[in-house]
């Protein structure tokens, strides 16, 4: 019966993933036994509602399965925490490695020892920052979750009407897609942060390869804090999607706000003429017959891409919305 499935889903949805199947089977057996004890069947809606009310609030039942201990990162979020931590760590490793390797190829500086030390230090700092931000984010989420749970327990009021819908397959968010997005974002911003000179136009000249950086490196250095901010907003957006696991209107609004914030900061940084290499337009004109400035083109792409992402998120959130989360 749908109501039973919704109740079980409400209990297991925030439990560690490896426990969900066993607990789901246990609850199904328990509910069947309770119905049998009442001399009723699953298709008797009144009996089902009575049994589910006896089992109590799904949030409280879930907390009993988790245990009542206090954690920095509780069992309900631990699997997601480890997964995000692994993704971010791998992404940082790949991003910093690519950045330093390409930097060493195109802009060789120092001897092997100094380059190796610089790479290891950058890798250590990057992984440490990634670990810190992920842990802080989950710790905040854990504390907020605990407060909500405590409120539920104190009020001890719930209704079967509050049970969330079991999500449709189309409403589920792909972990692979979000994980790939985090990896790609980390690689891109690692290159932009550590080796922005690699974003360049490479052309052949009389004396060999001519490298024309796209950005004004000196001007960009003053905005590195904002670049980190853009990076964190994008990773946070994908992390929230990974944790929630399904589309709903609330998630769509939150991710859309994060996308809009990222877009605004991006426009603020890259709409400045000083951020671009003044020689870039001349190099572009040599190869392409276009009458548009690079800043206009880039900002146009950012706006269009952000708008598509926001509209798509809101559409999915509206289509698969369930206010019973």
Protein backbone atom coordinates (compact mmCIF):
# COMPACT_ATOMS: atom_id res chain seq x y z
CA UNK A 1 0.00 0.00 0.00
CA UNK A 2 1.25 3.47 -0.89
CA UNK A 3 0.87 4.85 2.64
CA UNK A 4 3.09 2.10 4.04
CA UNK A 5 5.74 2.77 1.39
CA UNK A 6 5.64 6.48 2.18
CA UNK A 7 6.03 5.83 5.89
CA UNK A 8 9.00 3.51 5.37
CA UNK A 9 10.60 6.00 2.99
CA UNK A 10 10.16 8.78 5.56
CA UNK A 11 12.00 6.66 8.13
CA UNK A 12 14.92 5.48 6.00
CA UNK A 13 15.55 8.46 3.70
CA UNK A 14 18.03 10.12 6.07
CA UNK A 15 19.58 6.96 7.48
CA UNK A 16 22.99 5.69 6.31
CA UNK A 17 22.55 4.18 2.87
CA UNK A 18 23.96 0.78 3.82
CA UNK A 19 21.28 0.39 6.51
CA UNK A 20 18.27 1.44 4.47
CA UNK A 21 17.46 -1.86 2.79
CA UNK A 22 17.63 -3.91 6.00
CA UNK A 23 15.59 -1.39 7.98
CA UNK A 24 13.05 -1.17 5.16
CA UNK A 25 12.56 -4.95 5.24
CA UNK A 26 12.37 -4.90 9.02
CA UNK A 27 9.69 -2.21 9.01
CA UNK A 28 7.65 -3.99 6.34
CA UNK A 29 7.71 -7.18 8.40
CA UNK A 30 6.83 -5.28 11.56
CA UNK A 31 3.90 -3.50 9.92
CA UNK A 32 2.63 -6.76 8.40
CA UNK A 33 2.81 -8.45 11.80
CA UNK A 34 0.98 -5.57 13.46
CA UNK A 35 -1.75 -5.66 10.82
CA UNK A 36 -2.03 -9.41 11.20
CA UNK A 37 -2.31 -8.96 14.95
CA UNK A 38 -5.18 -6.57 14.34
CA UNK A 39 -6.78 -9.16 12.09
CA UNK A 40 -6.65 -6.76 9.17
CA UNK A 41 -5.07 -6.64 5.71
CA UNK A 42 -2.83 -4.14 3.93
CA UNK A 43 -5.67 -2.83 1.81
CA UNK A 44 -7.62 -1.74 4.89
CA UNK A 45 -6.75 1.96 4.99
CA UNK A 46 -8.17 2.53 8.46
CA UNK A 47 -6.13 -0.33 9.97
CA UNK A 48 -2.97 0.80 8.19
CA UNK A 49 -3.35 4.35 9.52
CA UNK A 50 -3.91 3.02 13.03
CA UNK A 51 -0.78 0.85 12.89
CA UNK A 52 1.37 3.64 11.48
CA UNK A 53 0.18 6.04 14.17
CA UNK A 54 1.17 3.46 16.78
CA UNK A 55 4.66 3.33 15.30
CA UNK A 56 4.95 7.09 15.93
CA UNK A 57 6.60 9.91 14.01
CA UNK A 58 9.00 8.61 11.30
CA UNK A 59 11.60 11.20 12.35
CA UNK A 60 11.59 9.89 15.92
CA UNK A 61 11.69 6.28 14.75
CA UNK A 62 14.63 7.12 12.48
CA UNK A 63 16.45 8.74 15.39
CA UNK A 64 16.01 5.53 17.38
CA UNK A 65 17.64 3.54 14.60
CA UNK A 66 20.49 6.05 14.50
CA UNK A 67 20.87 6.24 18.26
CA UNK A 68 20.71 9.37 20.41
CA UNK A 69 24.45 10.08 20.66
CA UNK A 70 25.77 13.51 19.73
CA UNK A 71 28.15 13.71 16.80
CA UNK A 72 30.00 16.35 14.87
CA UNK A 73 28.88 14.42 11.77
CA UNK A 74 26.08 12.05 12.72
CA UNK A 75 25.30 8.63 11.21
CA UNK A 76 22.49 10.14 9.15
CA UNK A 77 24.93 12.32 7.24
CA UNK A 78 28.14 10.32 7.61
CA UNK A 79 27.90 8.38 4.34
CA UNK A 80 27.20 11.57 2.39
CA UNK A 81 30.03 13.32 4.24
CA UNK A 82 32.57 10.63 3.35
CA UNK A 83 31.37 10.54 -0.25
CA UNK A 84 31.65 14.32 -0.67
CA UNK A 85 35.01 14.32 1.10
CA UNK A 86 36.36 11.68 -1.29
CA UNK A 87 35.05 13.52 -4.34
CA UNK A 88 36.49 16.86 -3.21
CA UNK A 89 39.85 15.32 -2.25
CA UNK A 90 40.21 13.53 -5.59
CA UNK A 91 39.10 16.65 -7.45
CA UNK A 92 41.62 18.82 -5.61
CA UNK A 93 44.39 16.29 -6.25
CA UNK A 94 43.58 16.18 -9.98
CA UNK A 95 43.11 19.93 -10.24
CA UNK A 96 46.31 20.90 -8.44
CA UNK A 97 48.29 18.20 -10.28
CA UNK A 98 47.10 19.31 -13.72
CA UNK A 99 47.67 22.94 -12.80
CA UNK A 100 51.24 22.35 -11.66
CA UNK A 101 52.12 19.99 -14.52
CA UNK A 102 50.85 22.37 -17.18
CA UNK A 103 52.45 25.28 -15.35
CA UNK A 104 55.77 23.45 -15.36
CA UNK A 105 55.49 22.72 -19.09
CA UNK A 106 54.44 26.15 -20.29
CA UNK A 107 55.99 28.33 -17.59
CA UNK A 108 58.98 26.46 -16.17
CA UNK A 109 60.37 28.13 -13.08
CA UNK A 110 62.94 26.90 -10.57
CA UNK A 111 64.62 23.53 -10.25
CA UNK A 112 62.98 20.15 -9.74
CA UNK A 113 63.24 20.31 -5.94
CA UNK A 114 61.55 23.71 -5.63
CA UNK A 115 58.83 22.71 -8.10
CA UNK A 116 58.17 19.48 -6.17
CA UNK A 117 57.99 21.29 -2.84
CA UNK A 118 55.65 23.92 -4.30
CA UNK A 119 53.42 21.15 -5.67
CA UNK A 120 53.27 19.26 -2.37
CA UNK A 121 52.58 22.42 -0.38
CA UNK A 122 49.80 23.47 -2.78
CA UNK A 123 48.32 19.98 -2.65
CA UNK A 124 48.43 19.86 1.15
CA UNK A 125 46.87 23.31 1.52
CA UNK A 126 44.19 22.51 -1.06
CA UNK A 127 43.22 19.19 0.53
CA UNK A 128 43.27 20.75 4.00
CA UNK A 129 40.98 23.58 2.91
CA UNK A 130 38.68 21.14 1.14
CA UNK A 131 38.48 18.96 4.25
CA UNK A 132 37.81 22.01 6.43
CA UNK A 133 35.03 23.44 4.26
CA UNK A 134 33.28 20.10 3.79
CA UNK A 135 33.47 19.32 7.51
CA UNK A 136 32.24 22.77 8.54
CA UNK A 137 29.35 22.56 6.09
CA UNK A 138 28.23 19.15 7.31
CA UNK A 139 28.70 20.12 10.97
CA UNK A 140 26.38 23.10 10.48
CA UNK A 141 23.85 20.89 8.70
CA UNK A 142 24.12 18.34 11.53
CA UNK A 143 23.44 20.93 14.21
CA UNK A 144 20.46 22.35 12.34
CA UNK A 145 19.14 18.86 11.80
CA UNK A 146 19.47 18.09 15.50
CA UNK A 147 17.55 21.23 16.45
CA UNK A 148 14.76 20.34 14.05
CA UNK A 149 14.65 16.80 15.39
CA UNK A 150 14.56 18.04 18.99
CA UNK A 151 11.65 20.32 18.15
CA UNK A 152 9.73 17.43 16.62
CA UNK A 153 10.31 15.30 19.69
CA UNK A 154 9.18 18.07 22.04
CA UNK A 155 6.03 18.86 20.12
CA UNK A 156 5.35 15.18 19.45
CA UNK A 157 2.78 16.12 16.84
CA UNK A 158 2.68 14.57 13.45
CA UNK A 159 0.20 13.40 10.89
CA UNK A 160 0.14 10.73 8.22
CA UNK A 161 -0.52 13.56 5.81
CA UNK A 162 3.03 14.77 6.53
CA UNK A 163 4.61 11.65 5.05
CA UNK A 164 6.76 12.47 2.00
CA UNK A 165 6.02 11.00 -1.38
CA UNK A 166 8.36 8.24 -2.54
CA UNK A 167 10.36 10.06 -5.26
CA UNK A 168 9.89 9.18 -8.91
CA UNK A 169 12.92 7.81 -10.71
CA UNK A 170 13.11 10.98 -12.84
CA UNK A 171 13.14 13.13 -9.70
CA UNK A 172 16.30 11.52 -8.37
CA UNK A 173 19.53 13.43 -8.78
CA UNK A 174 22.40 11.56 -10.40
CA UNK A 175 25.33 11.20 -8.02
CA UNK A 176 27.64 10.62 -10.97
CA UNK A 177 26.56 13.88 -12.60
CA UNK A 178 26.98 15.93 -9.43
CA UNK A 179 30.27 14.22 -8.61
CA UNK A 180 31.63 14.92 -12.08
CA UNK A 181 30.51 18.53 -11.78
CA UNK A 182 32.43 18.91 -8.50
CA UNK A 183 35.55 17.36 -10.06
CA UNK A 184 35.36 19.55 -13.18
CA UNK A 185 34.70 22.70 -11.13
CA UNK A 186 37.66 21.96 -8.87
CA UNK A 187 40.00 21.34 -11.81
CA UNK A 188 38.88 24.51 -13.59
CA UNK A 189 39.23 26.76 -10.55
CA UNK A 190 42.53 25.15 -9.55
CA UNK A 191 43.91 26.16 -12.93
CA UNK A 192 42.38 29.62 -12.67
CA UNK A 193 43.71 30.14 -9.14
CA UNK A 194 47.19 28.63 -9.38
CA UNK A 195 48.07 29.07 -13.07
CA UNK A 196 45.78 31.64 -14.74
CA UNK A 197 48.45 32.24 -17.39
CA UNK A 198 47.50 28.87 -18.90
CA UNK A 199 44.25 30.42 -20.13
CA UNK A 200 45.81 31.86 -23.25
CA UNK A 201 45.83 31.98 -27.03
CA UNK A 202 48.61 29.85 -28.44
CA UNK A 203 49.69 30.77 -31.96
CA UNK A 204 52.70 30.22 -34.16
CA UNK A 205 54.99 33.14 -34.86
CA UNK A 206 58.28 33.69 -36.62
CA UNK A 207 60.16 32.81 -33.45
CA UNK A 208 58.00 29.88 -32.42
CA UNK A 209 54.86 29.60 -30.30
CA UNK A 210 53.38 32.91 -29.20
CA UNK A 211 51.45 32.76 -25.94
CA UNK A 212 48.96 35.55 -25.26
CA UNK A 213 47.32 35.25 -21.83
CA UNK A 214 43.59 35.86 -21.82
CA UNK A 215 43.67 37.51 -18.41
CA UNK A 216 45.67 40.27 -16.81
CA UNK A 217 47.45 38.21 -14.17
CA UNK A 218 48.29 41.18 -11.94
CA UNK A 219 44.71 42.46 -11.94
CA UNK A 220 43.30 38.96 -11.38
CA UNK A 221 45.37 38.45 -8.24
CA UNK A 222 43.27 41.10 -6.50
CA UNK A 223 40.13 39.02 -7.03
CA UNK A 224 41.37 35.61 -5.90
CA UNK A 225 39.15 35.76 -2.82
CA UNK A 226 36.10 36.16 -5.05
CA UNK A 227 37.29 33.32 -7.28
CA UNK A 228 37.38 31.07 -4.21
CA UNK A 229 33.89 32.32 -3.37
CA UNK A 230 32.58 31.36 -6.82
CA UNK A 231 34.22 27.95 -6.47
CA UNK A 232 32.68 27.34 -3.03
CA UNK A 233 29.21 28.38 -4.19
CA UNK A 234 29.32 25.92 -7.09
CA UNK A 235 30.65 23.06 -4.96
CA UNK A 236 28.08 23.82 -2.25
CA UNK A 237 25.31 23.69 -4.83
CA UNK A 238 26.33 20.24 -6.07
CA UNK A 239 26.93 19.02 -2.52
CA UNK A 240 23.40 19.97 -1.47
CA UNK A 241 22.04 18.15 -4.52
CA UNK A 242 24.04 15.06 -3.61
CA UNK A 243 22.79 15.11 -0.03
CA UNK A 244 19.13 15.68 -0.90
CA UNK A 245 19.18 13.13 -3.69
CA UNK A 246 15.91 14.23 -5.32
CA UNK A 247 14.38 17.32 -6.85
CA UNK A 248 11.79 19.40 -5.07
CA UNK A 249 10.84 23.05 -5.19
CA UNK A 250 12.78 23.99 -2.07
CA UNK A 251 15.98 22.43 -3.41
CA UNK A 252 15.44 24.10 -6.78
CA UNK A 253 15.07 27.51 -5.15
CA UNK A 254 18.19 27.04 -3.01
CA UNK A 255 20.35 25.86 -5.92
CA UNK A 256 18.98 28.64 -8.12
CA UNK A 257 19.93 31.23 -5.50
CA UNK A 258 23.44 29.78 -5.31
CA UNK A 259 23.69 29.83 -9.12
CA UNK A 260 22.52 33.44 -9.20
CA UNK A 261 25.04 34.44 -6.52
CA UNK A 262 27.82 32.72 -8.45
CA UNK A 263 26.75 34.47 -11.65
CA UNK A 264 26.63 37.90 -9.98
CA UNK A 265 30.13 37.54 -8.52
CA UNK A 266 31.43 36.25 -11.87
CA UNK A 267 29.93 39.24 -13.68
CA UNK A 268 31.35 41.60 -11.07
CA UNK A 269 34.87 40.23 -11.53
CA UNK A 270 35.01 39.66 -15.27
CA UNK A 271 33.05 42.71 -16.37
CA UNK A 272 36.07 44.85 -15.53
CA UNK A 273 38.21 45.79 -18.56
CA UNK A 274 41.31 45.68 -16.38
CA UNK A 275 40.88 41.96 -15.76
CA UNK A 276 41.54 41.16 -19.42
CA UNK A 277 44.87 41.25 -21.20
CA UNK A 278 44.88 44.46 -23.30
CA UNK A 279 46.74 42.63 -26.08
CA UNK A 280 44.04 39.99 -26.39
CA UNK A 281 41.76 41.84 -28.80
CA UNK A 282 44.62 42.36 -31.23
CA UNK A 283 45.48 38.66 -31.16
CA UNK A 284 41.85 37.65 -31.65
CA UNK A 285 41.49 40.04 -34.59
CA UNK A 286 44.44 38.33 -36.31
CA UNK A 287 42.69 34.97 -36.31
CA UNK A 288 38.97 35.73 -36.15
CA UNK A 289 36.97 38.38 -37.96
CA UNK A 290 34.56 39.27 -35.17
CA UNK A 291 33.57 42.63 -33.80
CA UNK A 292 32.82 41.67 -30.22
CA UNK A 293 35.00 42.15 -27.17
CA UNK A 294 36.09 39.10 -25.21
CA UNK A 295 34.48 40.35 -22.00
CA UNK A 296 31.10 40.71 -23.71
CA UNK A 297 31.33 37.23 -25.19
CA UNK A 298 32.37 35.58 -21.91
CA UNK A 299 29.77 37.41 -19.85
CA UNK A 300 27.10 36.54 -22.39
CA UNK A 301 28.01 32.87 -22.10
CA UNK A 302 27.95 33.08 -18.29
CA UNK A 303 24.51 34.72 -18.26
CA UNK A 304 23.00 32.28 -20.77
CA UNK A 305 24.48 29.20 -19.04
CA UNK A 306 23.33 30.40 -15.61
CA UNK A 307 19.85 31.23 -16.90
CA UNK A 308 19.50 27.78 -18.47
CA UNK A 309 20.65 26.10 -15.27
CA UNK A 310 18.29 28.15 -13.08
CA UNK A 311 15.28 27.61 -15.35
CA UNK A 312 16.02 23.88 -15.60
CA UNK A 313 16.36 23.56 -11.82
CA UNK A 314 13.13 25.44 -11.14
CA UNK A 315 11.30 23.38 -13.76
CA UNK A 316 12.46 20.11 -12.21
CA UNK A 317 11.70 21.40 -8.73
CA UNK A 318 8.18 22.42 -9.71
CA UNK A 319 7.52 19.24 -11.68
CA UNK A 320 8.69 16.84 -8.98
CA UNK A 321 7.82 18.99 -6.00
CA UNK A 322 6.65 17.52 -2.74
CA UNK A 323 6.30 19.82 0.24
CA UNK A 324 6.54 16.79 2.54
CA UNK A 325 10.29 16.45 2.85
